[in-house]
Amino acid sequence: MQPNLLRASIAIILENQAPAGSYVACPNFPIYQYCWFRDGAYTAYAMNLVGEHASARRFHTWCAATILRHAEQALRAIEKARHHLPLGADYLHTRYTLEGEEGRSEGWANFQLDGFGTWLWAVGEHLHKSGDTLPGDWQQAGELAAAYLGALWSYPCYDCWEERPGMIHPHTLAAIYGGLMAYSHWGGNPAFAQLAQGIRDFLLNRAVHAGYFVKYLGAEDVDASLLGLAVPYGVVAAEDPLMQATVRRIEQRLRVPRGGVHRYATDTYYGGGEWILLAGWLGWYYAEVGEDARALELLTWMEAQADSAGQLPEQVPANLIAPSFYRPWVERWGPIATPLLWSHAKYLILYQALKRYRGTGDSTHGER
Ligand code: BGC
């Protein structure tokens, strides 16, 4: 068990925020030396929850500058989408260097839409929690990101695991929905709320099979990222029967009993282990629906996965889905990414979601 994981998580995130404001996904893993909009937006949200608003503010300023730096590509993408043309190289990348430039890894799963939705959502949370007034550059970048998502949402893209580029992913659409809804409020443009409603209708009509949401359109099984449909993006309420059935299926198919959570049933990346951030996400869902005991079990499991320096990995190689794939990945890219900032962010989010528990006398977590 790891003492002080709350403080360690905050310190690790702050240490790994670049002077430009970006958060590196993982400082020790060669191909994660970039800042992802998806990972970073959750990290900023976690920092807001623990009162580190200055860190979140610097991240959002980096995001706004990065989007505006690539505005021409975004505008060309919007124009192409209007004419239903293939995008070619005109789109915003899912990850940028810590200085906000495109990476050198040409073609590496660059086209992903969810991170921009997550960012728009996280900005709304930041403004609400910090009390900051909206800076002009955030507004400008937000309007462009919202227009970009509004024009491109129906294009197939890589999912949040950077896989299956030819598919439409409900989690991605949910992030877009959540982002457009948030932007319609903080950006003061109600047209985007209307657009978001159309995406919600699409999800309800096309992304459900046998009473639960599916991994991608046409699939019959779940993916743990579907948790996002309720928490935080709010396509449906956490208590909605559709969501409850989805979570039951995630428990049956992807949860290790009393342990962590796999991404999806056929995952082979590093053998398909238990993901820390998904344990945090499932716990966050349970905290939302008031199932604190289940949430606390997941928090406790997360704490047990930290190393002696308080670092959380991306996944743990226990209960592998495909054990023979583990070694080849280690030989290719080295040990599992540690510390992963997104894992620490999800720990902080779950910790804060359960804080009311601590109010009732539980003091055995985070700050021991
Ligand atoms: C994951 C992405 C994540 C990235 C950086 C990838 O392996 O699939 O979800 O954004 O790592 O953490």
Tab-separated table of C-alpha atoms and ligand atoms in Angstrom:
chain	number	residue	atom	x	y	z
A	1	MET	CA	0.000	0.000	0.000
A	2	GLN	CA	1.231	3.455	-0.847
A	3	PRO	CA	1.093	6.224	1.707
A	4	ASN	CA	0.507	9.787	0.597
A	5	LEU	CA	-0.766	8.889	-2.842
A	6	LEU	CA	-2.845	12.045	-2.901
A	7	ARG	CA	0.192	14.260	-2.363
A	8	ALA	CA	2.414	12.095	-4.558
A	9	SER	CA	-0.089	12.321	-7.424
A	10	ILE	CA	-0.261	16.106	-7.246
A	11	ALA	CA	3.545	16.357	-7.089
A	12	ILE	CA	4.023	13.990	-10.038
A	13	ILE	CA	1.573	15.978	-12.148
A	14	LEU	CA	3.208	19.310	-11.263
A	15	GLU	CA	6.712	17.951	-11.920
A	16	ASN	CA	5.632	16.781	-15.331
A	17	GLN	CA	3.989	19.972	-16.485
A	18	ALA	CA	6.239	21.654	-19.037
A	19	PRO	CA	7.046	25.382	-18.823
A	20	ALA	CA	4.658	25.852	-21.766
A	21	GLY	CA	1.769	24.462	-19.655
A	22	SER	CA	1.443	21.068	-21.363
A	23	TYR	CA	1.420	17.828	-19.356
A	24	VAL	CA	3.580	14.998	-20.679
A	25	ALA	CA	1.558	11.756	-20.859
A	26	CYS	CA	4.420	9.794	-19.270
A	27	PRO	CA	7.948	11.113	-18.738
A	28	ASN	CA	9.646	7.699	-18.936
A	29	PHE	CA	8.029	6.028	-21.899
A	30	PRO	CA	9.631	6.933	-25.219
A	31	ILE	CA	6.510	7.258	-27.333
A	32	TYR	CA	4.457	9.075	-24.678
A	33	GLN	CA	6.681	12.172	-24.580
A	34	TYR	CA	3.844	14.266	-25.952
A	35	CYS	CA	0.842	16.068	-24.546
A	36	TRP	CA	-2.509	14.528	-25.421
A	37	PHE	CA	-5.649	16.664	-25.268
A	38	ARG	CA	-7.489	13.677	-23.761
A	39	ASP	CA	-5.013	12.803	-20.993
A	40	GLY	CA	-4.232	16.441	-20.313
A	41	ALA	CA	-7.849	17.574	-20.024
A	42	TYR	CA	-8.542	14.945	-17.355
A	43	THR	CA	-5.331	15.896	-15.603
A	44	ALA	CA	-6.332	19.567	-15.566
A	45	TYR	CA	-9.777	18.647	-14.219
A	46	ALA	CA	-8.138	16.617	-11.426
A	47	MET	CA	-5.938	19.598	-10.591
A	48	ASN	CA	-9.025	21.820	-10.340
A	49	LEU	CA	-10.534	19.324	-7.905
A	50	VAL	CA	-7.534	19.573	-5.578
A	51	GLY	CA	-7.387	23.371	-5.822
A	52	GLU	CA	-4.385	23.550	-8.183
A	53	HIS	CA	-6.181	25.978	-10.492
A	54	ALA	CA	-2.981	27.681	-11.666
A	55	SER	CA	-1.726	24.401	-13.134
A	56	ALA	CA	-5.034	23.763	-14.909
A	57	ARG	CA	-5.090	27.350	-16.191
A	58	ARG	CA	-1.601	26.980	-17.704
A	59	PHE	CA	-2.668	23.762	-19.428
A	60	HIS	CA	-5.788	25.348	-20.936
A	61	THR	CA	-3.738	28.302	-22.145
A	62	TRP	CA	-1.373	25.846	-23.865
A	63	CYS	CA	-4.371	24.082	-25.454
A	64	ALA	CA	-5.844	27.331	-26.738
A	65	ALA	CA	-2.484	28.387	-28.210
A	66	THR	CA	-1.973	24.961	-29.786
A	67	ILE	CA	-5.417	24.921	-31.390
A	68	LEU	CA	-4.998	28.469	-32.679
A	69	ARG	CA	-1.521	27.659	-34.015
A	70	HIS	CA	-3.123	24.938	-36.136
A	71	ALA	CA	-6.240	26.924	-37.012
A	72	GLU	CA	-5.644	26.763	-40.743
A	73	GLN	CA	-5.717	22.976	-40.723
A	74	ALA	CA	-8.863	23.011	-38.615
A	75	LEU	CA	-10.549	25.503	-40.961
A	76	ARG	CA	-9.574	23.460	-44.020
A	77	ALA	CA	-10.969	20.340	-42.315
A	78	ILE	CA	-14.260	22.121	-41.621
A	79	GLU	CA	-14.472	23.213	-45.243
A	80	LYS	CA	-13.766	19.701	-46.512
A	81	ALA	CA	-16.335	18.221	-44.121
A	82	ARG	CA	-18.953	20.635	-45.465
A	83	HIS	CA	-18.390	19.128	-48.907
A	84	HIS	CA	-18.121	15.569	-47.567
A	85	LEU	CA	-14.548	15.300	-48.809
A	86	PRO	CA	-11.783	13.125	-47.344
A	87	LEU	CA	-9.665	15.180	-44.933
A	88	GLY	CA	-6.236	14.171	-46.177
A	89	ALA	CA	-3.701	15.725	-43.806
A	90	ASP	CA	-6.065	18.507	-42.717
A	91	TYR	CA	-7.094	17.838	-39.147
A	92	LEU	CA	-6.020	18.607	-35.592
A	93	HIS	CA	-3.698	16.025	-34.076
A	94	THR	CA	-4.586	14.136	-30.932
A	95	ARG	CA	-1.156	14.865	-29.390
A	96	TYR	CA	1.427	17.588	-29.810
A	97	THR	CA	4.961	18.109	-28.569
A	98	LEU	CA	5.201	19.851	-25.221
A	99	GLU	CA	5.759	23.084	-27.166
A	100	GLY	CA	2.557	22.554	-29.155
A	101	GLU	CA	4.062	21.403	-32.446
A	102	GLU	CA	3.014	18.391	-34.474
A	103	GLY	CA	5.006	15.267	-33.648
A	104	ARG	CA	7.403	13.725	-36.095
A	105	SER	CA	5.630	10.369	-36.017
A	106	GLU	CA	3.745	10.875	-39.260
A	107	GLY	CA	0.509	8.964	-39.483
A	108	TRP	CA	0.659	7.543	-35.958
A	109	ALA	CA	-3.057	7.408	-35.121
A	110	ASN	CA	-3.132	11.186	-35.232
A	111	PHE	CA	-6.784	11.637	-36.147
A	112	GLN	CA	-8.867	11.314	-32.966
A	113	LEU	CA	-11.736	13.616	-32.073
A	114	ASP	CA	-12.546	12.813	-28.445
A	115	GLY	CA	-9.747	14.862	-26.862
A	116	PHE	CA	-11.144	18.145	-28.152
A	117	GLY	CA	-14.538	17.336	-26.685
A	118	THR	CA	-12.900	16.449	-23.380
A	119	TRP	CA	-10.997	19.721	-23.493
A	120	LEU	CA	-14.153	21.810	-24.066
A	121	TRP	CA	-15.769	19.984	-21.158
A	122	ALA	CA	-12.737	20.498	-18.916
A	123	VAL	CA	-12.593	24.237	-19.668
A	124	GLY	CA	-16.190	24.543	-18.490
A	125	GLU	CA	-15.275	22.718	-15.276
A	126	HIS	CA	-12.248	24.955	-14.805
A	127	LEU	CA	-14.229	28.172	-15.191
A	128	HIS	CA	-16.838	26.897	-12.763
A	129	LYS	CA	-14.398	25.642	-10.128
A	130	SER	CA	-11.745	28.374	-10.318
A	131	GLY	CA	-14.045	31.361	-10.774
A	132	ASP	CA	-11.712	32.617	-13.543
A	133	THR	CA	-13.165	34.863	-16.203
A	134	LEU	CA	-12.933	33.513	-19.716
A	135	PRO	CA	-9.742	34.627	-21.494
A	136	GLY	CA	-10.195	35.785	-25.084
A	137	ASP	CA	-7.837	33.178	-26.538
A	138	TRP	CA	-9.736	30.336	-24.824
A	139	GLN	CA	-12.979	31.677	-26.270
A	140	GLN	CA	-11.495	31.878	-29.755
A	141	ALA	CA	-9.962	28.395	-29.559
A	142	GLY	CA	-13.153	27.021	-28.029
A	143	GLU	CA	-15.290	28.386	-30.857
A	144	LEU	CA	-12.939	26.855	-33.413
A	145	ALA	CA	-12.780	23.480	-31.608
A	146	ALA	CA	-16.584	23.399	-31.310
A	147	ALA	CA	-17.029	24.254	-34.995
A	148	TYR	CA	-14.444	21.592	-35.882
A	149	LEU	CA	-16.219	18.909	-33.841
A	150	GLY	CA	-19.601	20.024	-35.105
A	151	ALA	CA	-18.442	19.600	-38.704
A	152	LEU	CA	-16.449	16.374	-38.290
A	153	TRP	CA	-18.247	14.336	-35.644
A	154	SER	CA	-19.621	11.738	-38.069
A	155	TYR	CA	-16.200	10.951	-39.593
A	156	PRO	CA	-14.755	7.598	-38.472
A	157	CYS	CA	-11.563	8.164	-36.468
A	158	TYR	CA	-9.207	6.339	-34.129
A	159	ASP	CA	-10.761	5.547	-30.762
A	160	CYS	CA	-9.411	6.734	-27.419
A	161	TRP	CA	-7.067	3.704	-27.368
A	162	GLU	CA	-5.705	4.851	-30.728
A	163	GLU	CA	-7.137	1.844	-32.543
A	164	ARG	CA	-9.850	0.936	-35.100
A	165	PRO	CA	-9.655	4.036	-37.310
A	166	GLY	CA	-12.438	2.938	-39.644
A	167	MET	CA	-15.131	2.842	-36.977
A	168	ILE	CA	-17.450	5.254	-35.202
A	169	HIS	CA	-16.941	5.032	-31.455
A	170	PRO	CA	-19.693	5.894	-28.969
A	171	HIS	CA	-17.147	7.055	-26.413
A	172	THR	CA	-15.736	9.510	-28.959
A	173	LEU	CA	-19.220	10.805	-29.783
A	174	ALA	CA	-20.000	11.113	-26.093
A	175	ALA	CA	-16.894	13.236	-25.550
A	176	ILE	CA	-17.961	15.423	-28.472
A	177	TYR	CA	-21.479	15.666	-27.040
A	178	GLY	CA	-20.136	16.622	-23.591
A	179	GLY	CA	-17.757	19.149	-25.096
A	180	LEU	CA	-20.358	20.826	-27.293
A	181	MET	CA	-22.873	21.008	-24.445
A	182	ALA	CA	-20.245	22.544	-22.177
A	183	TYR	CA	-19.122	24.997	-24.845
A	184	SER	CA	-22.678	26.059	-25.607
A	185	HIS	CA	-22.771	27.345	-22.007
A	186	TRP	CA	-19.341	28.818	-21.432
A	187	GLY	CA	-18.924	30.017	-25.001
A	188	GLY	CA	-22.474	31.358	-25.067
A	189	ASN	CA	-23.415	29.690	-28.345
A	190	PRO	CA	-26.647	27.683	-27.961
A	191	ALA	CA	-26.451	26.378	-31.541
A	192	PHE	CA	-23.915	23.844	-30.305
A	193	ALA	CA	-26.362	22.451	-27.742
A	194	GLN	CA	-28.770	21.733	-30.573
A	195	LEU	CA	-26.045	20.027	-32.544
A	196	ALA	CA	-25.140	17.977	-29.477
A	197	GLN	CA	-28.741	16.811	-29.148
A	198	GLY	CA	-28.511	15.410	-32.664
A	199	ILE	CA	-25.401	13.447	-31.652
A	200	ARG	CA	-27.228	12.141	-28.601
A	201	ASP	CA	-30.140	10.957	-30.767
A	202	PHE	CA	-27.663	9.277	-33.087
A	203	LEU	CA	-26.061	7.455	-30.150
A	204	LEU	CA	-29.371	6.270	-28.775
A	205	ASN	CA	-30.477	5.019	-32.191
A	206	ARG	CA	-27.253	3.500	-33.426
A	207	ALA	CA	-24.957	2.616	-30.544
A	208	VAL	CA	-27.143	0.250	-28.534
A	209	HIS	CA	-27.241	-3.532	-28.815
A	210	ALA	CA	-29.267	-5.851	-26.560
A	211	GLY	CA	-29.985	-3.020	-24.136
A	212	TYR	CA	-26.428	-1.719	-23.613
A	213	PHE	CA	-24.039	0.639	-25.412
A	214	VAL	CA	-21.385	-0.966	-27.604
A	215	LYS	CA	-17.691	-0.365	-28.258
A	216	TYR	CA	-18.203	0.838	-31.850
A	217	LEU	CA	-21.113	0.992	-34.254
A	218	GLY	CA	-21.859	-2.559	-35.365
A	219	ALA	CA	-20.087	-4.179	-32.388
A	220	GLU	CA	-21.863	-6.438	-29.914
A	221	ASP	CA	-19.597	-6.034	-26.925
A	222	VAL	CA	-18.609	-3.220	-24.590
A	223	ASP	CA	-15.478	-1.189	-23.986
A	224	ALA	CA	-14.682	0.241	-20.568
A	225	SER	CA	-14.437	3.761	-22.024
A	226	LEU	CA	-18.243	3.648	-22.406
A	227	LEU	CA	-18.359	4.736	-18.762
A	228	GLY	CA	-17.812	8.211	-20.171
A	229	LEU	CA	-21.277	8.232	-21.733
A	230	ALA	CA	-22.649	8.951	-18.264
A	231	VAL	CA	-19.648	10.202	-16.304
A	232	PRO	CA	-18.617	12.807	-17.146
A	233	TYR	CA	-20.229	13.520	-20.528
A	234	GLY	CA	-23.855	13.007	-19.481
A	235	VAL	CA	-25.298	11.605	-22.708
A	236	VAL	CA	-27.491	9.605	-20.358
A	237	ALA	CA	-27.840	9.785	-16.582
A	238	ALA	CA	-25.687	7.421	-14.540
A	239	GLU	CA	-28.901	5.757	-13.284
A	240	ASP	CA	-30.376	5.306	-16.775
A	241	PRO	CA	-31.229	1.603	-17.360
A	242	LEU	CA	-29.163	1.649	-20.563
A	243	MET	CA	-26.145	2.829	-18.605
A	244	GLN	CA	-26.760	0.405	-15.773
A	245	ALA	CA	-26.876	-2.466	-18.274
A	246	THR	CA	-23.659	-1.183	-19.868
A	247	VAL	CA	-21.903	-1.068	-16.503
A	248	ARG	CA	-23.171	-4.564	-15.619
A	249	ARG	CA	-21.693	-5.828	-18.860
A	250	ILE	CA	-18.397	-4.032	-18.168
A	251	GLU	CA	-18.335	-5.748	-14.761
A	252	GLN	CA	-19.031	-9.163	-16.314
A	253	ARG	CA	-16.702	-8.915	-19.279
A	254	LEU	CA	-13.903	-6.590	-18.221
A	255	ARG	CA	-13.649	-6.391	-14.457
A	256	VAL	CA	-11.244	-8.549	-12.546
A	257	PRO	CA	-13.148	-9.568	-9.395
A	258	ARG	CA	-12.166	-7.139	-6.618
A	259	GLY	CA	-9.449	-5.866	-8.959
A	260	GLY	CA	-8.955	-3.575	-11.918
A	261	VAL	CA	-10.582	-3.198	-15.316
A	262	HIS	CA	-9.542	-4.321	-18.794
A	263	ARG	CA	-10.084	-1.991	-21.768
A	264	TYR	CA	-11.990	-4.527	-23.876
A	265	ALA	CA	-12.229	-8.291	-24.083
A	266	THR	CA	-9.777	-8.843	-26.939
A	267	ASP	CA	-7.087	-6.374	-25.826
A	268	THR	CA	-3.520	-7.565	-26.463
A	269	TYR	CA	-1.517	-4.350	-25.770
A	270	TYR	CA	1.106	-5.435	-23.200
A	271	GLY	CA	-0.945	-8.613	-22.910
A	272	GLY	CA	-4.138	-6.739	-21.985
A	273	GLY	CA	-3.713	-6.013	-18.277
A	274	GLU	CA	-5.791	-4.123	-15.721
A	275	TRP	CA	-5.859	-0.390	-16.352
A	276	ILE	CA	-5.449	1.953	-13.415
A	277	LEU	CA	-7.351	4.822	-15.001
A	278	LEU	CA	-10.277	2.537	-15.789
A	279	ALA	CA	-10.479	1.413	-12.175
A	280	GLY	CA	-10.677	5.111	-11.296
A	281	TRP	CA	-13.314	5.692	-13.958
A	282	LEU	CA	-15.513	2.800	-12.766
A	283	GLY	CA	-15.120	4.017	-9.194
A	284	TRP	CA	-16.106	7.526	-10.291
A	285	TYR	CA	-19.259	6.076	-11.817
A	286	TYR	CA	-20.074	4.207	-8.594
A	287	ALA	CA	-19.430	7.316	-6.513
A	288	GLU	CA	-21.869	9.211	-8.786
A	289	VAL	CA	-24.634	6.679	-8.205
A	290	GLY	CA	-23.941	6.569	-4.458
A	291	GLU	CA	-22.388	3.109	-4.404
A	292	ASP	CA	-19.536	4.256	-2.218
A	293	ALA	CA	-18.449	0.813	-1.021
A	294	ARG	CA	-17.773	-0.294	-4.591
A	295	ALA	CA	-16.015	2.987	-5.335
A	296	LEU	CA	-13.873	2.639	-2.235
A	297	GLU	CA	-12.881	-0.897	-3.192
A	298	LEU	CA	-11.586	0.450	-6.523
A	299	LEU	CA	-9.753	3.332	-4.822
A	300	THR	CA	-8.078	0.861	-2.470
A	301	TRP	CA	-7.075	-1.333	-5.397
A	302	MET	CA	-5.571	1.675	-7.182
A	303	GLU	CA	-3.533	2.590	-4.113
A	304	ALA	CA	-2.150	-0.928	-3.938
A	305	GLN	CA	-0.763	-0.559	-7.476
A	306	ALA	CA	1.482	2.427	-6.705
A	307	ASP	CA	5.224	1.798	-6.394
A	308	SER	CA	7.344	2.946	-3.447
A	309	ALA	CA	7.759	6.402	-5.050
A	310	GLY	CA	3.992	6.760	-5.323
A	311	GLN	CA	3.953	6.255	-9.091
A	312	LEU	CA	0.998	4.677	-10.857
A	313	PRO	CA	1.530	2.786	-14.112
A	314	GLU	CA	-0.744	2.734	-17.143
A	315	GLN	CA	-1.718	-0.875	-16.498
A	316	VAL	CA	-0.616	-3.783	-14.324
A	317	PRO	CA	0.322	-7.093	-15.945
A	318	ALA	CA	-1.706	-9.269	-13.590
A	319	ASN	CA	-4.639	-11.237	-14.979
A	320	LEU	CA	-3.527	-10.709	-18.556
A	321	ILE	CA	-6.043	-11.393	-21.297
A	322	ALA	CA	-3.325	-12.456	-23.758
A	323	PRO	CA	-0.154	-13.301	-21.758
A	324	SER	CA	1.931	-14.237	-24.812
A	325	PHE	CA	1.731	-10.611	-26.027
A	326	TYR	CA	3.288	-9.140	-22.900
A	327	ARG	CA	6.999	-9.849	-23.595
A	328	PRO	CA	6.950	-8.716	-27.221
A	329	TRP	CA	5.578	-5.320	-26.168
A	330	VAL	CA	8.200	-4.959	-23.417
A	331	GLU	CA	10.902	-5.815	-25.943
A	332	ARG	CA	9.482	-3.288	-28.386
A	333	TRP	CA	8.818	-0.263	-26.170
A	334	GLY	CA	10.223	-1.121	-22.736
A	335	PRO	CA	8.408	-1.582	-19.406
A	336	ILE	CA	4.799	-0.412	-19.001
A	337	ALA	CA	4.511	3.395	-18.950
A	338	THR	CA	5.061	4.651	-15.364
A	339	PRO	CA	4.086	7.119	-14.031
A	340	LEU	CA	1.135	7.761	-16.319
A	341	LEU	CA	-0.321	11.175	-15.505
A	342	TRP	CA	-3.805	10.139	-16.607
A	343	SER	CA	-3.717	7.301	-14.015
A	344	HIS	CA	-2.835	9.823	-11.303
A	345	ALA	CA	-5.580	12.138	-12.540
A	346	LYS	CA	-8.199	9.401	-12.273
A	347	TYR	CA	-6.957	8.577	-8.787
A	348	LEU	CA	-7.430	12.197	-7.722
A	349	ILE	CA	-10.853	12.347	-9.354
A	350	LEU	CA	-12.052	9.232	-7.558
A	351	TYR	CA	-10.465	10.338	-4.313
A	352	GLN	CA	-12.316	13.642	-4.495
A	353	ALA	CA	-15.565	11.972	-5.536
A	354	LEU	CA	-15.331	9.918	-2.368
A	355	LYS	CA	-14.323	12.784	-0.145
A	356	ARG	CA	-17.720	12.832	1.451
A	357	TYR	CA	-16.823	9.378	2.687
A	358	ARG	CA	-13.827	10.814	4.442
A	359	GLY	CA	-16.124	13.357	6.012
A	360	THR	CA	-17.785	10.466	7.791
A	361	GLY	CA	-14.547	9.462	9.477
A	362	ASP	CA	-12.681	7.371	6.898
A	363	SER	CA	-9.101	8.602	7.049
A	364	THR	CA	-7.270	5.587	5.696
A	365	HIS	CA	-6.888	6.802	2.138
A	366	GLY	CA	-4.635	9.153	0.231
A	367	GLU	CA	-3.120	11.054	3.111
A	368	ARG	CA	-1.977	8.262	5.346
B	1	BGC	C1	-3.626	5.079	-24.888
B	1	BGC	C2	-4.258	6.435	-25.065
B	1	BGC	C3	-3.478	7.493	-24.307
B	1	BGC	C4	-2.004	7.418	-24.647
B	1	BGC	C5	-1.166	8.330	-23.759
B	1	BGC	C6	-2.178	5.170	-25.308
B	1	BGC	O1	-1.596	3.912	-25.163
B	1	BGC	O2	-4.286	4.113	-25.670
B	1	BGC	O3	-5.563	6.397	-24.547
B	1	BGC	O4	-3.992	8.745	-24.619
B	1	BGC	O5	-1.527	6.116	-24.494
B	1	BGC	O6	-1.359	8.031	-22.414
